[in-house]
mmCIF file of C-alpha atoms in Angstrom:
data_model
loop_
_atom_site.group_PDB
_atom_site.id
_atom_site.type_symbol
_atom_site.label_atom_id
_atom_site.label_comp_id
_atom_site.label_asym_id
_atom_site.label_seq_id
_atom_site.Cartn_x
_atom_site.Cartn_y
_atom_site.Cartn_z
ATOM 1 C CA ASN A 1 -20.013 1.678 1.388
ATOM 2 C CA ALA A 2 -17.929 0.148 4.180
ATOM 3 C CA GLY A 3 -15.110 -1.130 1.935
ATOM 4 C CA VAL A 4 -12.370 -2.746 4.029
ATOM 5 C CA THR A 5 -12.918 -2.697 7.787
ATOM 6 C CA GLN A 6 -10.227 -3.502 10.338
ATOM 7 C CA THR A 7 -10.578 -4.028 14.070
ATOM 8 C CA PRO A 8 -9.222 -3.031 16.492
ATOM 9 C CA LYS A 9 -7.753 0.359 15.591
ATOM 10 C CA PHE A 10 -5.256 0.313 18.438
ATOM 11 C CA ARG A 11 -3.864 -2.407 20.675
ATOM 12 C CA ILE A 12 -1.090 -2.787 23.202
ATOM 13 C CA LEU A 13 0.212 -6.310 23.743
ATOM 14 C CA LYS A 14 2.694 -7.691 26.206
ATOM 15 C CA ILE A 15 5.582 -9.777 24.921
ATOM 16 C CA GLY A 16 4.462 -13.364 24.438
ATOM 17 C CA GLN A 17 0.750 -12.590 24.182
ATOM 18 C CA SER A 18 -1.307 -13.506 21.153
ATOM 19 C CA MET A 19 -4.020 -11.684 19.279
ATOM 20 C CA THR A 20 -6.021 -11.686 16.078
ATOM 21 C CA LEU A 21 -6.396 -8.663 13.843
ATOM 22 C CA GLN A 22 -9.732 -8.756 12.098
ATOM 23 C CA CYS A 23 -10.356 -7.700 8.494
ATOM 24 C CA THR A 24 -13.539 -7.855 6.495
ATOM 25 C CA GLN A 25 -14.480 -6.480 3.089
ATOM 26 C CA ASP A 26 -17.859 -6.080 1.428
ATOM 27 C CA MET A 27 -16.733 -5.557 -2.177
ATOM 28 C CA ASN A 28 -16.755 -9.268 -3.079
ATOM 29 C CA HIS A 29 -13.046 -9.137 -3.822
ATOM 30 C CA ASN A 30 -11.322 -12.462 -4.210
ATOM 31 C CA TYR A 31 -7.865 -11.181 -3.343
ATOM 32 C CA MET A 32 -6.959 -9.973 0.143
ATOM 33 C CA TYR A 33 -3.660 -8.881 1.676
ATOM 34 C CA TRP A 34 -2.009 -8.001 4.956
ATOM 35 C CA TYR A 35 0.740 -5.385 5.001
ATOM 36 C CA ARG A 36 2.720 -3.852 7.799
ATOM 37 C CA GLN A 37 4.234 -0.397 7.829
ATOM 38 C CA ASP A 38 7.172 0.469 10.041
ATOM 39 C CA PRO A 39 8.191 4.109 10.675
ATOM 40 C CA GLY A 40 9.836 5.693 7.644
ATOM 41 C CA MET A 41 9.299 2.586 5.589
ATOM 42 C CA GLY A 42 6.932 1.508 2.904
ATOM 43 C CA LEU A 43 4.331 -1.174 3.358
ATOM 44 C CA LYS A 44 5.600 -4.747 3.329
ATOM 45 C CA LEU A 45 3.431 -7.732 2.422
ATOM 46 C CA ILE A 46 2.927 -10.274 5.210
ATOM 47 C CA TYR A 47 0.395 -12.728 3.722
ATOM 48 C CA TYR A 48 -2.095 -12.754 0.916
ATOM 49 C CA SER A 49 -5.046 -14.808 -0.220
ATOM 50 C CA VAL A 50 -6.459 -15.341 -3.706
ATOM 51 C CA GLY A 51 -9.730 -16.817 -2.492
ATOM 52 C CA ALA A 52 -11.441 -18.660 0.320
ATOM 53 C CA GLY A 53 -9.256 -21.496 1.551
ATOM 54 C CA ILE A 54 -6.126 -20.287 -0.280
ATOM 55 C CA THR A 55 -3.365 -18.307 1.422
ATOM 56 C CA ASP A 56 0.320 -17.755 0.786
ATOM 57 C CA LYS A 57 3.298 -16.022 2.340
ATOM 58 C CA GLY A 58 4.420 -12.561 1.405
ATOM 59 C CA GLU A 59 7.724 -10.843 2.074
ATOM 60 C CA VAL A 60 7.649 -10.849 5.921
ATOM 61 C CA PRO A 61 5.477 -13.778 7.142
ATOM 62 C CA ASN A 62 7.467 -14.893 10.194
ATOM 63 C CA GLY A 63 5.512 -14.654 13.447
ATOM 64 C CA TYR A 64 2.120 -14.461 11.715
ATOM 65 C CA ASN A 65 -0.599 -16.798 10.539
ATOM 66 C CA VAL A 66 -3.697 -16.252 8.442
ATOM 67 C CA SER A 67 -6.824 -18.079 7.428
ATOM 68 C CA ARG A 68 -9.477 -17.402 4.802
ATOM 69 C CA SER A 69 -12.655 -19.322 5.444
ATOM 70 C CA THR A 70 -14.936 -16.863 3.637
ATOM 71 C CA THR A 71 -14.558 -14.369 0.804
ATOM 72 C CA GLU A 72 -15.257 -11.486 3.193
ATOM 73 C CA ASP A 73 -12.900 -12.202 6.102
ATOM 74 C CA PHE A 74 -9.122 -12.457 6.330
ATOM 75 C CA PRO A 75 -7.912 -12.450 9.959
ATOM 76 C CA LEU A 76 -4.232 -12.132 10.863
ATOM 77 C CA ARG A 77 -3.011 -14.019 13.906
ATOM 78 C CA LEU A 78 0.014 -13.006 15.956
ATOM 79 C CA GLU A 79 1.388 -15.773 18.140
ATOM 80 C CA LEU A 80 3.932 -14.974 20.869
ATOM 81 C CA ALA A 81 4.088 -11.242 20.199
ATOM 82 C CA ALA A 82 7.554 -9.673 20.035
ATOM 83 C CA PRO A 83 8.645 -5.992 20.096
ATOM 84 C CA SER A 84 9.673 -6.342 16.437
ATOM 85 C CA GLN A 85 5.985 -6.728 15.600
ATOM 86 C CA THR A 86 5.253 -3.200 16.784
ATOM 87 C CA SER A 87 3.906 -1.659 13.609
ATOM 88 C CA VAL A 88 0.841 -0.402 11.803
ATOM 89 C CA TYR A 89 -1.014 -3.190 10.046
ATOM 90 C CA PHE A 90 -3.103 -2.658 6.933
ATOM 91 C CA CYS A 91 -5.513 -5.059 5.354
ATOM 92 C CA ALA A 92 -6.351 -4.614 1.677
ATOM 93 C CA SER A 93 -8.449 -6.249 -0.995
ATOM 94 C CA SER A 94 -8.642 -6.182 -4.773
ATOM 95 C CA PHE A 95 -10.271 -7.875 -7.742
ATOM 96 C CA GLY A 96 -6.796 -9.134 -8.535
ATOM 97 C CA GLN A 97 -7.199 -8.770 -12.260
ATOM 98 C CA MET A 98 -4.699 -6.959 -14.403
ATOM 99 C CA ASN A 99 -4.257 -3.277 -13.702
ATOM 100 C CA THR A 100 -6.606 -2.900 -10.779
ATOM 101 C CA GLU A 101 -5.862 -1.144 -7.542
ATOM 102 C CA ALA A 102 -6.077 -2.448 -3.993
ATOM 103 C CA PHE A 103 -8.378 -0.883 -1.414
ATOM 104 C CA PHE A 104 -7.038 -0.481 2.094
ATOM 105 C CA GLY A 105 -8.540 -0.489 5.553
ATOM 106 C CA GLN A 106 -7.787 2.271 8.047
ATOM 107 C CA GLY A 107 -5.087 0.291 9.822
ATOM 108 C CA THR A 108 -4.414 -1.248 13.247
ATOM 109 C CA ARG A 109 -1.675 0.342 15.335
ATOM 110 C CA LEU A 110 -0.076 -2.402 17.426
ATOM 111 C CA THR A 111 2.473 -1.844 20.182
ATOM 112 C CA VAL A 112 4.246 -4.774 21.831
ATOM 113 C CA VAL A 113 5.831 -3.955 25.189
ATOM 114 C CA ASP B 1 16.774 -5.099 -1.451
ATOM 115 C CA GLN B 2 14.576 -2.080 -2.046
ATOM 116 C CA GLN B 3 12.928 -2.673 -5.424
ATOM 117 C CA VAL B 4 10.932 0.563 -5.295
ATOM 118 C CA LYS B 5 12.623 3.679 -3.976
ATOM 119 C CA GLN B 6 11.427 7.145 -3.167
ATOM 120 C CA ASN B 7 14.603 9.005 -2.428
ATOM 121 C CA SER B 8 13.019 12.211 -1.167
ATOM 122 C CA PRO B 9 11.583 11.735 2.329
ATOM 123 C CA SER B 10 9.830 15.091 2.161
ATOM 124 C CA LEU B 11 8.815 17.880 -0.200
ATOM 125 C CA SER B 12 7.546 21.350 0.621
ATOM 126 C CA VAL B 13 5.636 23.374 -1.986
ATOM 127 C CA GLN B 14 3.726 26.629 -2.088
ATOM 128 C CA GLU B 15 0.014 26.497 -2.801
ATOM 129 C CA GLY B 16 -0.693 26.874 -6.503
ATOM 130 C CA ARG B 17 2.720 25.646 -7.593
ATOM 131 C CA ILE B 18 3.615 22.262 -9.049
ATOM 132 C CA SER B 19 4.523 19.304 -6.821
ATOM 133 C CA ILE B 20 6.744 16.647 -8.372
ATOM 134 C CA LEU B 21 7.206 13.383 -6.526
ATOM 135 C CA ASN B 22 9.711 10.868 -7.849
ATOM 136 C CA CYS B 23 10.029 7.106 -7.708
ATOM 137 C CA ASP B 24 12.651 4.676 -9.037
ATOM 138 C CA TYR B 25 12.392 0.928 -9.425
ATOM 139 C CA THR B 26 14.834 -1.847 -10.148
ATOM 140 C CA ASN B 27 12.651 -4.846 -11.061
ATOM 141 C CA SER B 28 12.142 -4.897 -14.833
ATOM 142 C CA MET B 29 9.185 -7.279 -14.373
ATOM 143 C CA PHE B 30 7.044 -4.505 -12.894
ATOM 144 C CA ASP B 31 4.390 -3.541 -15.407
ATOM 145 C CA TYR B 32 1.830 -1.621 -13.406
ATOM 146 C CA PHE B 33 2.545 1.367 -11.209
ATOM 147 C CA LEU B 34 0.329 3.132 -8.711
ATOM 148 C CA TRP B 35 0.411 6.144 -6.459
ATOM 149 C CA TYR B 36 -1.331 6.084 -3.113
ATOM 150 C CA LYS B 37 -2.012 8.989 -0.799
ATOM 151 C CA LYS B 38 -2.105 8.539 2.945
ATOM 152 C CA TYR B 39 -3.357 10.872 5.651
ATOM 153 C CA PRO B 40 -2.381 10.304 9.317
ATOM 154 C CA ALA B 41 -4.358 7.549 11.053
ATOM 155 C CA GLU B 42 -5.946 6.464 7.775
ATOM 156 C CA GLY B 43 -5.227 3.740 5.275
ATOM 157 C CA PRO B 44 -3.643 4.493 1.890
ATOM 158 C CA THR B 45 -6.104 5.568 -0.776
ATOM 159 C CA PHE B 46 -5.563 5.009 -4.471
ATOM 160 C CA LEU B 47 -4.718 8.123 -6.439
ATOM 161 C CA ILE B 48 -3.629 7.274 -9.965
ATOM 162 C CA SER B 49 -1.953 4.475 -11.871
ATOM 163 C CA ILE B 50 -0.153 3.764 -15.117
ATOM 164 C CA SER B 51 0.425 0.659 -17.148
ATOM 165 C CA SER B 52 3.846 -0.019 -18.606
ATOM 166 C CA ILE B 53 2.434 0.296 -22.118
ATOM 167 C CA LYS B 54 1.874 4.002 -21.513
ATOM 168 C CA ASP B 55 4.202 6.849 -20.650
ATOM 169 C CA LYS B 56 1.657 9.274 -19.262
ATOM 170 C CA ASN B 57 -1.677 9.163 -17.504
ATOM 171 C CA GLU B 58 -3.709 12.170 -16.412
ATOM 172 C CA ASP B 59 -6.555 12.541 -13.949
ATOM 173 C CA GLY B 60 -7.527 16.106 -13.196
ATOM 174 C CA ARG B 61 -4.690 17.814 -11.325
ATOM 175 C CA PHE B 62 -2.677 14.589 -11.153
ATOM 176 C CA THR B 63 -0.399 13.269 -13.895
ATOM 177 C CA VAL B 64 1.887 10.279 -13.696
ATOM 178 C CA PHE B 65 4.824 9.924 -16.074
ATOM 179 C CA LEU B 66 6.661 6.676 -16.699
ATOM 180 C CA ASN B 67 10.151 6.384 -18.176
ATOM 181 C CA LYS B 68 10.726 2.670 -18.596
ATOM 182 C CA SER B 69 14.263 2.940 -19.915
ATOM 183 C CA ALA B 70 15.264 4.868 -16.793
ATOM 184 C CA LYS B 71 12.986 2.786 -14.539
ATOM 185 C CA HIS B 72 11.599 6.020 -13.191
ATOM 186 C CA LEU B 73 8.166 7.439 -12.604
ATOM 187 C CA SER B 74 6.947 10.727 -11.287
ATOM 188 C CA LEU B 75 3.710 12.201 -10.009
ATOM 189 C CA HIS B 76 2.906 15.805 -10.895
ATOM 190 C CA ILE B 77 0.267 17.730 -8.970
ATOM 191 C CA VAL B 78 -0.788 21.011 -10.576
ATOM 192 C CA PRO B 79 -1.857 23.236 -8.957
ATOM 193 C CA SER B 80 -0.960 22.032 -5.481
ATOM 194 C CA GLN B 81 -3.476 22.631 -2.714
ATOM 195 C CA PRO B 82 -3.103 22.513 1.085
ATOM 196 C CA GLY B 83 -5.443 19.510 1.147
ATOM 197 C CA ASP B 84 -2.836 17.606 -0.888
ATOM 198 C CA SER B 85 -0.552 17.559 2.171
ATOM 199 C CA ALA B 86 -0.107 13.853 2.928
ATOM 200 C CA VAL B 87 2.319 10.974 2.509
ATOM 201 C CA TYR B 88 2.531 9.719 -1.066
ATOM 202 C CA PHE B 89 3.531 6.139 -1.768
ATOM 203 C CA CYS B 90 4.683 4.797 -5.071
ATOM 204 C CA ALA B 91 3.846 1.115 -5.619
ATOM 205 C CA ALA B 92 4.457 -1.425 -8.357
ATOM 206 C CA SER B 93 3.228 -4.840 -9.349
ATOM 207 C CA ALA B 94 4.155 -7.441 -11.928
ATOM 208 C CA TYR B 95 1.371 -9.197 -13.807
ATOM 209 C CA ALA B 96 3.623 -11.091 -16.179
ATOM 210 C CA GLY B 97 2.156 -14.559 -16.529
ATOM 211 C CA GLY B 98 -0.759 -13.573 -14.282
ATOM 212 C CA THR B 99 0.870 -14.979 -11.165
ATOM 213 C CA SER B 100 1.542 -11.849 -9.161
ATOM 214 C CA TYR B 101 -1.930 -11.901 -7.593
ATOM 215 C CA GLY B 102 -1.956 -8.133 -7.354
ATOM 216 C CA LYS B 103 0.836 -8.016 -4.794
ATOM 217 C CA LEU B 104 2.217 -4.523 -4.448
ATOM 218 C CA THR B 105 5.779 -3.460 -3.687
ATOM 219 C CA PHE B 106 5.881 -0.065 -2.043
ATOM 220 C CA GLY B 107 8.394 2.745 -1.825
ATOM 221 C CA GLN B 108 9.179 4.375 1.505
ATOM 222 C CA GLY B 109 6.885 7.312 0.923
ATOM 223 C CA THR B 110 7.344 11.069 0.499
ATOM 224 C CA ILE B 111 5.754 13.556 2.883
ATOM 225 C CA LEU B 112 4.276 16.397 0.847
ATOM 226 C CA THR B 113 3.517 19.665 2.600
ATOM 227 C CA VAL B 114 1.663 22.350 0.664
ATOM 228 C CA HIS B 115 1.861 25.749 2.319
ATOM 229 C CA PRO B 116 -0.989 28.273 1.887
#
């Protein structure tokens, strides 16, 4: 079982560049999430989606955009990368019903220089 | 505003002994609590959870205790094994009214080291 797959695993960006972090899941989960983890901190929610065509902001959405055209895919777009976006990014998915856990991808380590 | 706090950045335990990881929360709307385990260069993996209608949940060597009046939960690992060495995250969600969409609020994490 693949679960949640993120690509790339590592990336170095220059300030002002753009990129898309890819996330796909094969568990037929309706709910998908993007989190970022900074050193010594917990994961913070960037964006989430409750189904294809529906997305909403999380706690730290500034500088990011998302789309959800299919149930499986939930890409995260960084426009005009800034050093503050240096972080580890995790995609997750869940059934979204009461008392169910989220499943996480292995993460993308992004450095903006 | 840190709604979920893990005040111990690290914990060191001898193999075979008990590991106790603590977590405090401030949002009284949280009604579902989870513990995740994370190894370096991997994503968090679900370990155990507890609903607010319970005060204890066990799964093998792992037990989670919830004290709602104190807004405190703890994870007990007995006996601890070297393979348990990882970062442990406490997380919480609020399903009141069904509008939380499974969004999790995480603590900062505690690094557990189990020495052979």
